[in-house]
Amino acid sequence: MTFAAATDTIAYNTAKIAEYQSDKRFDYAPELEFQGDSILDYINRLINSLLNKLFGMTDESAGYWVMIGIFVAAAILIVYFIYRKRPEIFVRDRKRPLEYAVEEENIYEIDFESELDTALATANYRQAVRIIYLQALRFAADRKWIDWQIFKTPTEYTYEFRPAQLKAIFRSMTNSFLQVRYGNFRATNELVAAMIQMRDELMKGGGDETQNI
């Protein structure tokens, strides 16, 4: 009994394969690649293509502006939803007192010696730093080293302060004051002692009111 040989149904036709490979209609590689572009560039091309089809726009930068608008709108929505869920994040609780009062400091209405003694007696070093710095401001204002105004900030005084040889001391006092008051820097007995020493140096340097002003 004899059997017929099975027919080979997967014969490789090299000529036909070469014909398909040379036909650009079957070249799908460019459509599957970003051609070295970033994801944003790819999205930009898609948006530009859509804008061109819908409105006939040919500006290649339009897609980026649309993306920026989407990101901004998304950020606004996120903030809005957070505000709706947690409004206390954006509003200070007025029932919770601050470490310092927020009103402007009037250096001509403070009894420096009395308040400093009280602060030191109660180990309130934050308050002591505040009093010492304001006392230095009062001393500088009395000698016309600064133009004191109730609405000015400590940083403004460092720019206008004179005489020049005492400016480094005053700047150091200002930095310490700002760190304690606004930077959650821990006030210590050592810091108060350093502030007192700088205040005394400032006042000693101003003994002769006519020197280099």
PDB file of C-alpha atoms in Angstrom:
ATOM      1  CA  MET A   1       0.000   0.000   0.000  1.00  0.00           C
ATOM      2  CA  THR A   2       1.450   3.357  -0.999  1.00  0.00           C
ATOM      3  CA  PHE A   3       0.818   6.876   0.418  1.00  0.00           C
ATOM      4  CA  ALA A   4       0.935  10.109  -1.562  1.00  0.00           C
ATOM      5  CA  ALA A   5       3.336  12.770  -0.266  1.00  0.00           C
ATOM      6  CA  ALA A   6       1.616  15.636   1.602  1.00  0.00           C
ATOM      7  CA  THR A   7       1.426  18.934  -0.256  1.00  0.00           C
ATOM      8  CA  ASP A   8       3.636  21.741   1.210  1.00  0.00           C
ATOM      9  CA  THR A   9       1.181  24.584   1.853  1.00  0.00           C
ATOM     10  CA  ILE A  10       3.690  27.011   3.413  1.00  0.00           C
ATOM     11  CA  ALA A  11       6.183  27.279   0.598  1.00  0.00           C
ATOM     12  CA  TYR A  12       8.283  30.479   0.896  1.00  0.00           C
ATOM     13  CA  ASN A  13       7.971  32.646  -2.220  1.00  0.00           C
ATOM     14  CA  THR A  14      10.997  34.917  -2.026  1.00  0.00           C
ATOM     15  CA  ALA A  15       9.972  36.952  -5.060  1.00  0.00           C
ATOM     16  CA  LYS A  16       6.535  37.705  -3.637  1.00  0.00           C
ATOM     17  CA  ILE A  17       7.941  38.644  -0.198  1.00  0.00           C
ATOM     18  CA  ALA A  18      10.437  41.024  -1.775  1.00  0.00           C
ATOM     19  CA  GLU A  19       7.582  42.614  -3.726  1.00  0.00           C
ATOM     20  CA  TYR A  20       5.582  43.214  -0.502  1.00  0.00           C
ATOM     21  CA  GLN A  21       8.600  44.627   1.312  1.00  0.00           C
ATOM     22  CA  SER A  22       9.198  47.190  -1.407  1.00  0.00           C
ATOM     23  CA  ASP A  23       5.552  48.255  -1.503  1.00  0.00           C
ATOM     24  CA  LYS A  24       5.128  51.394   0.724  1.00  0.00           C
ATOM     25  CA  ARG A  25       1.503  50.517   1.300  1.00  0.00           C
ATOM     26  CA  PHE A  26       2.667  47.731   3.598  1.00  0.00           C
ATOM     27  CA  ASP A  27       5.260  49.819   5.466  1.00  0.00           C
ATOM     28  CA  TYR A  28       3.630  50.346   8.895  1.00  0.00           C
ATOM     29  CA  ALA A  29       6.793  51.187  10.836  1.00  0.00           C
ATOM     30  CA  PRO A  30       6.462  55.026  10.662  1.00  0.00           C
ATOM     31  CA  GLU A  31       2.980  54.823  12.142  1.00  0.00           C
ATOM     32  CA  LEU A  32       4.213  52.767  15.102  1.00  0.00           C
ATOM     33  CA  GLU A  33       7.121  55.042  16.005  1.00  0.00           C
ATOM     34  CA  PHE A  34       7.348  58.496  17.717  1.00  0.00           C
ATOM     35  CA  GLN A  35      10.352  59.248  15.466  1.00  0.00           C
ATOM     36  CA  GLY A  36      12.356  60.387  18.498  1.00  0.00           C
ATOM     37  CA  ASP A  37       9.712  62.876  19.674  1.00  0.00           C
ATOM     38  CA  SER A  38       8.460  63.114  23.221  1.00  0.00           C
ATOM     39  CA  ILE A  39       4.960  62.184  24.328  1.00  0.00           C
ATOM     40  CA  LEU A  40       4.071  65.897  24.383  1.00  0.00           C
ATOM     41  CA  ASP A  41       5.231  66.282  20.789  1.00  0.00           C
ATOM     42  CA  TYR A  42       3.126  63.285  19.794  1.00  0.00           C
ATOM     43  CA  ILE A  43       0.046  64.695  21.571  1.00  0.00           C
ATOM     44  CA  ASN A  44       0.747  68.081  19.990  1.00  0.00           C
ATOM     45  CA  ARG A  45       0.678  66.516  16.525  1.00  0.00           C
ATOM     46  CA  LEU A  46      -2.609  64.795  17.289  1.00  0.00           C
ATOM     47  CA  ILE A  47      -4.189  68.031  18.524  1.00  0.00           C
ATOM     48  CA  ASN A  48      -2.850  69.983  15.556  1.00  0.00           C
ATOM     49  CA  SER A  49      -4.236  67.350  13.204  1.00  0.00           C
ATOM     50  CA  LEU A  50      -7.633  67.616  14.875  1.00  0.00           C
ATOM     51  CA  LEU A  51      -7.591  71.431  14.789  1.00  0.00           C
ATOM     52  CA  ASN A  52      -6.621  71.355  11.124  1.00  0.00           C
ATOM     53  CA  LYS A  53      -9.513  69.034  10.280  1.00  0.00           C
ATOM     54  CA  LEU A  54     -12.080  70.976  12.319  1.00  0.00           C
ATOM     55  CA  PHE A  55     -10.996  74.590  11.798  1.00  0.00           C
ATOM     56  CA  GLY A  56      -8.345  74.509   9.113  1.00  0.00           C
ATOM     57  CA  MET A  57      -5.659  75.708  11.539  1.00  0.00           C
ATOM     58  CA  THR A  58      -2.074  75.134  10.402  1.00  0.00           C
ATOM     59  CA  ASP A  59      -0.157  76.772  13.265  1.00  0.00           C
ATOM     60  CA  GLU A  60       2.089  74.041  14.702  1.00  0.00           C
ATOM     61  CA  SER A  61       2.235  75.749  18.116  1.00  0.00           C
ATOM     62  CA  ALA A  62      -1.545  75.718  18.562  1.00  0.00           C
ATOM     63  CA  GLY A  63      -1.454  72.251  20.075  1.00  0.00           C
ATOM     64  CA  TYR A  64       0.901  73.365  22.815  1.00  0.00           C
ATOM     65  CA  TRP A  65      -1.364  76.305  23.708  1.00  0.00           C
ATOM     66  CA  VAL A  66      -4.317  73.934  23.903  1.00  0.00           C
ATOM     67  CA  MET A  67      -2.335  71.646  26.235  1.00  0.00           C
ATOM     68  CA  ILE A  68      -1.338  74.603  28.434  1.00  0.00           C
ATOM     69  CA  GLY A  69      -4.981  75.647  28.627  1.00  0.00           C
ATOM     70  CA  ILE A  70      -5.979  72.110  29.607  1.00  0.00           C
ATOM     71  CA  PHE A  71      -3.299  71.947  32.328  1.00  0.00           C
ATOM     72  CA  VAL A  72      -4.305  75.349  33.738  1.00  0.00           C
ATOM     73  CA  ALA A  73      -7.975  74.408  33.746  1.00  0.00           C
ATOM     74  CA  ALA A  74      -7.138  71.105  35.452  1.00  0.00           C
ATOM     75  CA  ALA A  75      -5.084  72.908  38.126  1.00  0.00           C
ATOM     76  CA  ILE A  76      -7.926  75.353  38.786  1.00  0.00           C
ATOM     77  CA  LEU A  77     -10.401  72.492  39.085  1.00  0.00           C
ATOM     78  CA  ILE A  78      -8.128  70.640  41.509  1.00  0.00           C
ATOM     79  CA  VAL A  79      -7.777  73.725  43.713  1.00  0.00           C
ATOM     80  CA  TYR A  80     -11.534  74.309  43.522  1.00  0.00           C
ATOM     81  CA  PHE A  81     -12.367  70.755  44.603  1.00  0.00           C
ATOM     82  CA  ILE A  82      -9.817  70.901  47.424  1.00  0.00           C
ATOM     83  CA  TYR A  83     -11.341  74.200  48.559  1.00  0.00           C
ATOM     84  CA  ARG A  84     -14.831  72.677  48.508  1.00  0.00           C
ATOM     85  CA  LYS A  85     -13.673  69.679  50.558  1.00  0.00           C
ATOM     86  CA  ARG A  86     -11.136  71.378  52.858  1.00  0.00           C
ATOM     87  CA  PRO A  87     -11.781  75.160  52.975  1.00  0.00           C
ATOM     88  CA  GLU A  88      -9.876  75.440  56.261  1.00  0.00           C
ATOM     89  CA  ILE A  89      -6.637  74.964  54.330  1.00  0.00           C
ATOM     90  CA  PHE A  90      -7.119  78.358  52.667  1.00  0.00           C
ATOM     91  CA  VAL A  91      -8.500  80.291  55.635  1.00  0.00           C
ATOM     92  CA  ARG A  92      -6.698  80.898  58.909  1.00  0.00           C
ATOM     93  CA  ASP A  93      -8.622  79.789  61.957  1.00  0.00           C
ATOM     94  CA  ARG A  94      -9.211  83.022  63.843  1.00  0.00           C
ATOM     95  CA  LYS A  95      -9.862  81.077  67.052  1.00  0.00           C
ATOM     96  CA  ARG A  96      -6.264  79.859  67.048  1.00  0.00           C
ATOM     97  CA  PRO A  97      -3.979  82.658  68.289  1.00  0.00           C
ATOM     98  CA  LEU A  98      -0.715  83.394  66.510  1.00  0.00           C
ATOM     99  CA  GLU A  99       2.635  83.413  68.261  1.00  0.00           C
ATOM    100  CA  TYR A 100       2.747  87.141  67.550  1.00  0.00           C
ATOM    101  CA  ALA A 101       0.102  89.749  67.001  1.00  0.00           C
ATOM    102  CA  VAL A 102      -0.204  90.708  63.347  1.00  0.00           C
ATOM    103  CA  GLU A 103      -0.634  94.439  63.864  1.00  0.00           C
ATOM    104  CA  GLU A 104       2.207  96.822  63.094  1.00  0.00           C
ATOM    105  CA  GLU A 105       4.755  97.415  65.842  1.00  0.00           C
ATOM    106  CA  ASN A 106       4.904 100.978  67.178  1.00  0.00           C
ATOM    107  CA  ILE A 107       8.362 101.307  68.688  1.00  0.00           C
ATOM    108  CA  TYR A 108       7.350 104.535  70.448  1.00  0.00           C
ATOM    109  CA  GLU A 109       4.661 102.806  72.516  1.00  0.00           C
ATOM    110  CA  ILE A 110       6.787 100.049  74.086  1.00  0.00           C
ATOM    111  CA  ASP A 111       8.331 100.020  77.539  1.00  0.00           C
ATOM    112  CA  PHE A 112      11.388  98.035  76.476  1.00  0.00           C
ATOM    113  CA  GLU A 113      13.005  97.507  79.873  1.00  0.00           C
ATOM    114  CA  SER A 114       9.818  96.373  81.575  1.00  0.00           C
ATOM    115  CA  GLU A 115       8.707  94.038  78.762  1.00  0.00           C
ATOM    116  CA  LEU A 116      12.178  92.554  78.376  1.00  0.00           C
ATOM    117  CA  ASP A 117      12.404  91.875  82.115  1.00  0.00           C
ATOM    118  CA  THR A 118       9.011  90.142  82.009  1.00  0.00           C
ATOM    119  CA  ALA A 119       9.984  88.048  78.980  1.00  0.00           C
ATOM    120  CA  LEU A 120      13.249  86.930  80.588  1.00  0.00           C
ATOM    121  CA  ALA A 121      11.591  86.188  83.932  1.00  0.00           C
ATOM    122  CA  THR A 122       9.073  83.897  82.226  1.00  0.00           C
ATOM    123  CA  ALA A 123      11.640  82.368  79.824  1.00  0.00           C
ATOM    124  CA  ASN A 124       9.631  83.713  76.890  1.00  0.00           C
ATOM    125  CA  TYR A 125      12.625  83.900  74.582  1.00  0.00           C
ATOM    126  CA  ARG A 126      10.609  84.578  71.458  1.00  0.00           C
ATOM    127  CA  GLN A 127       9.158  87.673  73.057  1.00  0.00           C
ATOM    128  CA  ALA A 128      12.617  88.664  74.305  1.00  0.00           C
ATOM    129  CA  VAL A 129      14.030  88.505  70.758  1.00  0.00           C
ATOM    130  CA  ARG A 130      11.188  90.687  69.552  1.00  0.00           C
ATOM    131  CA  ILE A 131      11.699  93.312  72.273  1.00  0.00           C
ATOM    132  CA  ILE A 132      15.480  93.490  71.776  1.00  0.00           C
ATOM    133  CA  TYR A 133      15.128  93.929  68.023  1.00  0.00           C
ATOM    134  CA  LEU A 134      12.471  96.627  68.361  1.00  0.00           C
ATOM    135  CA  GLN A 135      14.665  98.390  70.899  1.00  0.00           C
ATOM    136  CA  ALA A 136      17.494  98.414  68.337  1.00  0.00           C
ATOM    137  CA  LEU A 137      15.058  99.840  65.768  1.00  0.00           C
ATOM    138  CA  ARG A 138      14.079 102.609  68.186  1.00  0.00           C
ATOM    139  CA  PHE A 139      17.743 103.439  68.849  1.00  0.00           C
ATOM    140  CA  ALA A 140      18.493 103.581  65.103  1.00  0.00           C
ATOM    141  CA  ALA A 141      15.415 105.704  64.390  1.00  0.00           C
ATOM    142  CA  ASP A 142      16.299 108.215  67.128  1.00  0.00           C
ATOM    143  CA  ARG A 143      19.720 108.693  65.525  1.00  0.00           C
ATOM    144  CA  LYS A 144      18.256 109.002  62.014  1.00  0.00           C
ATOM    145  CA  TRP A 145      20.049 105.847  60.886  1.00  0.00           C
ATOM    146  CA  ILE A 146      16.735 104.620  59.506  1.00  0.00           C
ATOM    147  CA  ASP A 147      13.551 106.357  58.435  1.00  0.00           C
ATOM    148  CA  TRP A 148      11.142 104.470  60.672  1.00  0.00           C
ATOM    149  CA  GLN A 149       7.574 104.096  59.431  1.00  0.00           C
ATOM    150  CA  ILE A 150       4.949 101.823  60.955  1.00  0.00           C
ATOM    151  CA  PHE A 151       4.239 100.117  57.612  1.00  0.00           C
ATOM    152  CA  LYS A 152       7.847  99.297  56.696  1.00  0.00           C
ATOM    153  CA  THR A 153       9.325  95.793  56.838  1.00  0.00           C
ATOM    154  CA  PRO A 154      12.537  94.829  58.676  1.00  0.00           C
ATOM    155  CA  THR A 155      14.248  94.057  55.365  1.00  0.00           C
ATOM    156  CA  GLU A 156      13.650  97.616  54.158  1.00  0.00           C
ATOM    157  CA  TYR A 157      15.510  98.946  57.194  1.00  0.00           C
ATOM    158  CA  THR A 158      18.569  96.818  56.411  1.00  0.00           C
ATOM    159  CA  TYR A 159      18.848  98.519  53.007  1.00  0.00           C
ATOM    160  CA  GLU A 160      18.667 102.068  54.332  1.00  0.00           C
ATOM    161  CA  PHE A 161      20.572 101.552  57.586  1.00  0.00           C
ATOM    162  CA  ARG A 162      23.697 103.618  58.307  1.00  0.00           C
ATOM    163  CA  PRO A 163      26.479 104.042  59.439  1.00  0.00           C
ATOM    164  CA  ALA A 164      28.175 101.426  57.277  1.00  0.00           C
ATOM    165  CA  GLN A 165      30.457 100.006  60.002  1.00  0.00           C
ATOM    166  CA  LEU A 166      27.432  98.927  62.068  1.00  0.00           C
ATOM    167  CA  LYS A 167      25.346  97.598  59.190  1.00  0.00           C
ATOM    168  CA  ALA A 168      26.544  93.997  59.552  1.00  0.00           C
ATOM    169  CA  ILE A 169      25.454  93.931  63.206  1.00  0.00           C
ATOM    170  CA  PHE A 170      22.053  95.348  62.384  1.00  0.00           C
ATOM    171  CA  ARG A 171      21.570  92.910  59.504  1.00  0.00           C
ATOM    172  CA  SER A 172      22.448  89.992  61.774  1.00  0.00           C
ATOM    173  CA  MET A 173      19.906  91.152  64.358  1.00  0.00           C
ATOM    174  CA  THR A 174      17.289  91.514  61.631  1.00  0.00           C
ATOM    175  CA  ASN A 175      17.940  88.018  60.280  1.00  0.00           C
ATOM    176  CA  SER A 176      17.632  86.480  63.750  1.00  0.00           C
ATOM    177  CA  PHE A 177      14.399  88.366  64.375  1.00  0.00           C
ATOM    178  CA  LEU A 178      12.888  87.240  61.038  1.00  0.00           C
ATOM    179  CA  GLN A 179      13.931  83.621  61.590  1.00  0.00           C
ATOM    180  CA  VAL A 180      12.246  83.515  64.980  1.00  0.00           C
ATOM    181  CA  ARG A 181       9.123  85.413  64.030  1.00  0.00           C
ATOM    182  CA  TYR A 182       8.392  84.028  60.562  1.00  0.00           C
ATOM    183  CA  GLY A 183      10.649  81.008  60.088  1.00  0.00           C
ATOM    184  CA  ASN A 184       9.639  78.884  63.089  1.00  0.00           C
ATOM    185  CA  PHE A 185      13.214  79.169  64.330  1.00  0.00           C
ATOM    186  CA  ARG A 186      13.462  78.145  67.986  1.00  0.00           C
ATOM    187  CA  ALA A 187      14.391  81.046  70.250  1.00  0.00           C
ATOM    188  CA  THR A 188      16.804  80.052  73.017  1.00  0.00           C
ATOM    189  CA  ASN A 189      18.510  81.684  75.963  1.00  0.00           C
ATOM    190  CA  GLU A 190      21.745  81.654  73.928  1.00  0.00           C
ATOM    191  CA  LEU A 191      20.093  83.486  71.052  1.00  0.00           C
ATOM    192  CA  VAL A 192      18.710  86.119  73.433  1.00  0.00           C
ATOM    193  CA  ALA A 193      22.187  86.618  74.904  1.00  0.00           C
ATOM    194  CA  ALA A 194      23.610  87.060  71.394  1.00  0.00           C
ATOM    195  CA  MET A 195      20.877  89.568  70.537  1.00  0.00           C
ATOM    196  CA  ILE A 196      21.609  91.560  73.702  1.00  0.00           C
ATOM    197  CA  GLN A 197      25.314  91.610  72.857  1.00  0.00           C
ATOM    198  CA  MET A 198      24.612  92.855  69.312  1.00  0.00           C
ATOM    199  CA  ARG A 199      22.209  95.485  70.662  1.00  0.00           C
ATOM    200  CA  ASP A 200      24.870  96.734  73.098  1.00  0.00           C
ATOM    201  CA  GLU A 201      27.485  96.863  70.323  1.00  0.00           C
ATOM    202  CA  LEU A 202      25.066  98.828  68.189  1.00  0.00           C
ATOM    203  CA  MET A 203      24.379 101.315  70.944  1.00  0.00           C
ATOM    204  CA  LYS A 204      28.062 101.594  71.848  1.00  0.00           C
ATOM    205  CA  GLY A 205      28.906 102.276  68.216  1.00  0.00           C
ATOM    206  CA  GLY A 206      26.323 105.032  68.181  1.00  0.00           C
ATOM    207  CA  GLY A 207      27.801 106.858  71.156  1.00  0.00           C
ATOM    208  CA  ASP A 208      29.128 109.542  68.856  1.00  0.00           C
ATOM    209  CA  GLU A 209      26.089 110.465  66.817  1.00  0.00           C
ATOM    210  CA  THR A 210      28.174 112.389  64.293  1.00  0.00           C
ATOM    211  CA  GLN A 211      30.429 109.492  63.235  1.00  0.00           C
ATOM    212  CA  ASN A 212      30.117 108.513  59.565  1.00  0.00           C
ATOM    213  CA  ILE A 213      26.368 109.044  59.358  1.00  0.00           C
TER     214      ILE A 213
END
